[in-house]
Amino acid sequence: MPSAAPSALKAPVYFLHINKTAGTSFATVAQRAFPVERTCPAGLVPELLSLPAPWIKSYDYFGGHFGLGLPSLLPRGQAEALTIFTLLRDPVDRVISQINAHFRNPGTALHKAVVERRGDVNACLAEPEIAHMLADYQTRSLGLPLDLAALKIQGPPFRGLQELTAEAARGVDPEALLARAKQTLDRCAMIGLAERFDESVRWLARWLGVPHDGPAPRRNVSAFNPDTGKPNALSRADLSAATIHRLEEINRLDIALYEHATRLFEARRAA
């Protein structure tokens, strides 16, 4: 699976964390390879932009929801040498989990809108702005370069990646966006799949040269729906075929990207 041997790994290294892909669990393994003092403590764009610029360029490892914005904050040489790895998830399952997270967490961009609709997926999708925010997030994360350096100069308040990529995606040619996201995946040193999580974790540990024995760690797993108290809130099985089809429609780029990621995963695994 890895496209580079652990011995060839050079800093800085960036886990491009895509929300609701089991990335928090994935990152617990990656973090073992880097000293705490050389690890960037930020996981979200506002946290990253709040750090002093000299600190940002001093880290060997970054893991967070920064999309393709991190390179803009690094010196040119570091940005060009950045080693990226990432983890993707089935797009429909990921967006359902995303809706659950918005419903559950007051700090998220769509919390108020989703709560007002009682977490009803159809009601959320009927609102164009909510549907736009939920669309093709994996493709946007991997295909939209963001100038975070300019935002840092402008100063707070800083917005999160989902808001930034939703805004940046307006007016962008979808096929060009998908092509750029595929190119990013092609350049990634390692790609994991949430649906093959244990296998992905084993490859990650081997690539980074860190010990891993036993089942993969589980972190940040959806706890419960505050409206019903039921574990893990909505799942694909709770939704009608028509609703699933609508989720597929607004995530058609993510579906194509996930298929590309799966082919890469298989090809590198067999190499």
Short mmCIF file of C-alpha atoms in Angstrom, two decimals:
data_model
loop_
_atom_site.label_atom_id
_atom_site.label_comp_id
_atom_site.label_asym_id
_atom_site.label_seq_id
_atom_site.Cartn_x
_atom_site.Cartn_y
_atom_site.Cartn_z
CA MET A 1 0.00 0.00 0.00
CA PRO A 2 2.65 2.65 0.84
CA SER A 3 4.27 4.30 -2.16
CA ALA A 4 7.42 5.10 -0.18
CA ALA A 5 9.34 3.05 2.35
CA PRO A 6 9.41 4.25 5.96
CA SER A 7 13.15 4.87 5.65
CA ALA A 8 12.45 7.34 2.83
CA LEU A 9 9.94 9.32 4.87
CA LYS A 10 10.96 12.94 5.32
CA ALA A 11 9.38 15.73 7.31
CA PRO A 12 7.12 17.55 7.19
CA VAL A 13 4.38 14.93 7.10
CA TYR A 14 0.69 15.83 6.85
CA PHE A 15 -2.31 13.68 7.62
CA LEU A 16 -4.98 15.39 5.54
CA HIS A 17 -7.86 14.55 7.84
CA ILE A 18 -11.27 14.48 6.17
CA ASN A 19 -14.10 14.81 8.64
CA LYS A 20 -16.13 11.68 9.58
CA THR A 21 -13.85 9.16 7.91
CA ALA A 22 -12.57 7.55 11.15
CA GLY A 23 -9.57 9.84 10.85
CA THR A 24 -9.29 10.53 14.58
CA SER A 25 -8.77 6.82 15.18
CA PHE A 26 -6.34 6.63 12.25
CA ALA A 27 -4.32 9.55 13.61
CA THR A 28 -3.68 7.84 16.95
CA VAL A 29 -1.38 5.43 15.11
CA ALA A 30 0.33 8.11 13.02
CA GLN A 31 1.10 10.25 16.06
CA ARG A 32 3.29 7.50 17.51
CA ALA A 33 5.89 8.20 14.85
CA PHE A 34 6.54 11.79 15.89
CA PRO A 35 7.67 13.41 19.17
CA VAL A 36 4.97 15.49 20.82
CA GLU A 37 7.13 18.60 20.68
CA ARG A 38 7.49 18.23 16.89
CA THR A 39 3.75 17.66 16.36
CA CYS A 40 1.46 20.55 15.48
CA PRO A 41 -1.21 20.79 18.21
CA ALA A 42 -3.85 22.28 15.89
CA GLY A 43 -6.55 20.12 14.32
CA LEU A 44 -8.86 22.75 12.84
CA VAL A 45 -8.24 25.76 10.60
CA PRO A 46 -9.03 28.36 13.31
CA GLU A 47 -6.59 26.64 15.67
CA LEU A 48 -3.89 26.47 13.01
CA LEU A 49 -4.26 30.12 12.03
CA SER A 50 -4.06 31.16 15.67
CA LEU A 51 -0.55 29.73 16.02
CA PRO A 52 2.48 32.01 15.57
CA ALA A 53 3.91 31.67 12.06
CA PRO A 54 7.38 30.56 13.28
CA TRP A 55 5.76 27.71 15.21
CA ILE A 56 3.88 26.43 12.17
CA LYS A 57 7.01 26.00 10.06
CA SER A 58 8.85 24.28 12.93
CA TYR A 59 6.67 21.15 13.10
CA ASP A 60 7.50 17.77 11.57
CA TYR A 61 3.94 16.40 11.70
CA PHE A 62 0.55 17.95 11.01
CA GLY A 63 -2.76 16.17 11.35
CA GLY A 64 -5.96 18.11 10.86
CA HIS A 65 -8.85 19.43 8.82
CA PHE A 66 -6.77 21.86 6.75
CA GLY A 67 -7.50 20.54 3.24
CA LEU A 68 -4.99 21.85 0.73
CA GLY A 69 -4.53 25.06 2.71
CA LEU A 70 -1.57 23.96 4.83
CA PRO A 71 1.11 24.42 2.11
CA SER A 72 0.31 28.15 1.90
CA LEU A 73 1.50 28.54 5.51
CA LEU A 74 4.84 26.81 4.95
CA PRO A 75 8.05 28.06 3.34
CA ARG A 76 8.23 27.04 -0.31
CA GLY A 77 10.77 24.28 0.26
CA GLN A 78 8.73 22.70 3.05
CA ALA A 79 5.50 22.99 1.07
CA GLU A 80 7.04 21.25 -1.93
CA ALA A 81 8.50 18.51 0.26
CA LEU A 82 5.28 17.93 2.20
CA THR A 83 4.44 14.23 2.49
CA ILE A 84 0.67 13.76 2.54
CA PHE A 85 -1.45 10.78 3.50
CA THR A 86 -5.21 10.59 3.92
CA LEU A 87 -8.23 8.40 4.65
CA LEU A 88 -11.47 8.28 2.64
CA ARG A 89 -14.90 6.83 3.35
CA ASP A 90 -17.95 5.74 1.37
CA PRO A 91 -19.48 9.14 0.50
CA VAL A 92 -23.08 8.38 1.48
CA ASP A 93 -22.11 6.89 4.84
CA ARG A 94 -19.74 9.80 5.44
CA VAL A 95 -22.35 12.50 4.79
CA ILE A 96 -24.91 10.72 7.00
CA SER A 97 -22.32 10.72 9.77
CA GLN A 98 -21.64 14.38 9.02
CA ILE A 99 -25.30 15.25 9.49
CA ASN A 100 -25.28 13.36 12.79
CA ALA A 101 -22.24 15.35 13.89
CA HIS A 102 -23.85 18.67 12.98
CA PHE A 103 -26.93 17.69 14.96
CA ARG A 104 -24.87 16.66 17.96
CA ASN A 105 -22.17 19.34 18.15
CA PRO A 106 -23.03 23.03 18.73
CA GLY A 107 -19.63 24.14 17.40
CA THR A 108 -20.23 22.92 13.84
CA ALA A 109 -21.16 25.12 10.92
CA LEU A 110 -24.59 23.58 10.30
CA HIS A 111 -25.61 22.75 13.86
CA LYS A 112 -28.36 25.35 14.14
CA ALA A 113 -29.81 24.57 10.71
CA VAL A 114 -29.81 20.80 11.28
CA VAL A 115 -31.29 21.09 14.79
CA GLU A 116 -34.05 23.38 13.47
CA ARG A 117 -34.97 20.52 11.12
CA ARG A 118 -34.69 17.95 13.93
CA GLY A 119 -31.98 16.13 12.05
CA ASP A 120 -34.36 15.20 9.25
CA VAL A 121 -32.18 14.45 6.23
CA ASN A 122 -34.86 15.24 3.64
CA ALA A 123 -35.62 18.57 5.27
CA CYS A 124 -31.91 19.40 5.27
CA LEU A 125 -31.48 18.46 1.62
CA ALA A 126 -34.51 20.56 0.65
CA GLU A 127 -32.58 23.68 1.68
CA PRO A 128 -30.10 24.51 -1.15
CA GLU A 129 -27.49 26.08 1.12
CA ILE A 130 -27.43 23.09 3.46
CA ALA A 131 -27.24 20.70 0.52
CA HIS A 132 -24.34 22.73 -0.93
CA MET A 133 -22.48 22.56 2.38
CA LEU A 134 -22.95 18.77 2.52
CA ALA A 135 -21.91 18.12 -1.08
CA ASP A 136 -18.64 16.52 -2.21
CA TYR A 137 -16.64 17.41 0.89
CA GLN A 138 -13.92 14.82 0.24
CA THR A 139 -13.37 16.11 -3.29
CA ARG A 140 -13.29 19.70 -2.07
CA SER A 141 -10.82 18.85 0.68
CA LEU A 142 -8.46 17.22 -1.82
CA GLY A 143 -9.07 19.46 -4.82
CA LEU A 144 -9.39 23.06 -3.65
CA PRO A 145 -6.16 24.90 -2.78
CA LEU A 146 -6.89 27.45 -0.06
CA ASP A 147 -4.78 30.50 0.74
CA LEU A 148 -4.76 30.17 4.50
CA ALA A 149 -1.77 32.50 4.68
CA ALA A 150 -3.94 35.35 3.39
CA LEU A 151 -6.65 34.52 5.91
CA LYS A 152 -4.08 34.54 8.71
CA ILE A 153 -3.01 38.04 7.70
CA GLN A 154 -6.64 39.19 7.69
CA GLY A 155 -7.01 37.95 11.26
CA PRO A 156 -9.88 36.39 13.22
CA PRO A 157 -12.57 35.30 13.33
CA PHE A 158 -11.47 32.29 11.32
CA ARG A 159 -13.90 29.84 9.72
CA GLY A 160 -13.61 26.08 9.50
CA LEU A 161 -12.71 24.00 6.47
CA GLN A 162 -16.26 23.00 5.55
CA GLU A 163 -17.31 26.63 5.25
CA LEU A 164 -14.15 27.63 3.40
CA THR A 165 -14.35 24.84 0.85
CA ALA A 166 -18.08 25.34 0.30
CA GLU A 167 -17.39 28.98 -0.53
CA ALA A 168 -14.37 28.16 -2.71
CA ALA A 169 -16.34 25.53 -4.66
CA ARG A 170 -18.89 28.03 -5.97
CA GLY A 171 -18.40 28.54 -9.68
CA VAL A 172 -15.66 25.91 -9.96
CA ASP A 173 -15.94 23.46 -12.85
CA PRO A 174 -16.91 20.13 -11.23
CA GLU A 175 -14.87 17.97 -13.56
CA ALA A 176 -11.79 20.12 -13.10
CA LEU A 177 -12.27 19.92 -9.33
CA LEU A 178 -12.54 16.13 -9.47
CA ALA A 179 -9.44 15.91 -11.66
CA ARG A 180 -7.42 17.97 -9.16
CA ALA A 181 -8.64 15.84 -6.26
CA LYS A 182 -7.61 12.67 -8.11
CA GLN A 183 -4.19 14.20 -8.77
CA THR A 184 -3.82 14.90 -5.05
CA LEU A 185 -4.66 11.27 -4.27
CA ASP A 186 -2.16 10.10 -6.88
CA ARG A 187 0.54 12.14 -5.11
CA CYS A 188 -0.39 10.95 -1.62
CA ALA A 189 2.26 8.75 -0.09
CA MET A 190 -0.39 6.58 1.56
CA ILE A 191 -4.17 6.23 1.22
CA GLY A 192 -6.50 4.44 3.62
CA LEU A 193 -10.16 3.47 3.35
CA ALA A 194 -12.56 3.60 6.29
CA GLU A 195 -14.36 0.51 4.98
CA ARG A 196 -11.05 -1.38 5.22
CA PHE A 197 -9.96 0.33 8.38
CA ASP A 198 -8.00 -2.42 10.14
CA GLU A 199 -6.10 -3.19 6.96
CA SER A 200 -5.43 0.51 6.40
CA VAL A 201 -4.11 0.90 9.96
CA ARG A 202 -1.72 -2.01 9.49
CA TRP A 203 -0.38 -0.43 6.29
CA LEU A 204 -0.06 2.93 8.01
CA ALA A 205 1.90 1.49 10.92
CA ARG A 206 4.19 -0.38 8.57
CA TRP A 207 4.74 2.69 6.41
CA LEU A 208 5.58 4.87 9.41
CA GLY A 209 7.64 2.17 11.06
CA VAL A 210 5.67 2.18 14.31
CA PRO A 211 4.51 -0.87 16.29
CA HIS A 212 0.89 -1.89 16.00
CA ASP A 213 -0.55 -5.02 17.52
CA GLY A 214 -4.19 -5.87 18.06
CA PRO A 215 -7.40 -4.19 16.92
CA ALA A 216 -7.35 -0.68 15.56
CA PRO A 217 -8.13 2.07 18.07
CA ARG A 218 -11.58 3.66 17.96
CA ARG A 219 -11.84 7.37 18.68
CA ASN A 220 -14.51 10.03 18.15
CA VAL A 221 -17.16 7.45 17.26
CA SER A 222 -20.66 8.95 17.11
CA ALA A 223 -22.13 8.51 20.56
CA PHE A 224 -25.86 9.17 20.45
CA ASN A 225 -28.58 11.25 18.91
CA PRO A 226 -29.55 13.91 21.47
CA ASP A 227 -33.09 13.95 20.08
CA THR A 228 -33.76 10.22 20.46
CA GLY A 229 -31.00 9.00 22.77
CA LYS A 230 -30.37 6.11 20.37
CA PRO A 231 -26.79 5.01 19.71
CA ASN A 232 -25.06 6.31 16.58
CA ALA A 233 -28.13 8.27 15.41
CA LEU A 234 -29.05 7.82 11.74
CA SER A 235 -27.52 5.20 9.49
CA ARG A 236 -28.04 4.31 5.85
CA ALA A 237 -30.60 1.68 6.90
CA ASP A 238 -32.83 4.41 8.36
CA LEU A 239 -33.18 6.26 5.05
CA SER A 240 -35.43 5.62 2.08
CA ALA A 241 -34.09 4.70 -1.34
CA ALA A 242 -35.12 8.15 -2.60
CA THR A 243 -33.14 9.88 0.15
CA ILE A 244 -30.08 7.73 -0.53
CA HIS A 245 -30.36 8.61 -4.21
CA ARG A 246 -30.46 12.32 -3.36
CA LEU A 247 -27.35 11.97 -1.20
CA GLU A 248 -25.65 10.20 -4.09
CA GLU A 249 -26.64 13.02 -6.44
CA ILE A 250 -25.07 15.77 -4.35
CA ASN A 251 -21.97 13.66 -3.76
CA ARG A 252 -21.41 12.35 -7.26
CA LEU A 253 -17.86 13.75 -7.35
CA ASP A 254 -17.07 12.09 -4.04
CA ILE A 255 -18.39 8.79 -5.37
CA ALA A 256 -16.09 9.02 -8.39
CA LEU A 257 -13.18 10.04 -6.17
CA TYR A 258 -13.82 7.16 -3.77
CA GLU A 259 -13.82 4.72 -6.68
CA HIS A 260 -10.46 6.17 -7.75
CA ALA A 261 -9.14 5.84 -4.20
CA THR A 262 -10.26 2.22 -4.05
CA ARG A 263 -8.40 1.43 -7.28
CA LEU A 264 -5.26 3.11 -5.92
CA PHE A 265 -5.59 1.23 -2.64
CA GLU A 266 -5.81 -2.11 -4.44
CA ALA A 267 -2.99 -1.33 -6.87
CA ARG A 268 -0.57 -0.21 -4.17
CA ARG A 269 -1.56 -3.09 -1.93
CA ALA A 270 -0.73 -5.54 -4.71
CA ALA A 271 2.59 -3.87 -5.59
#
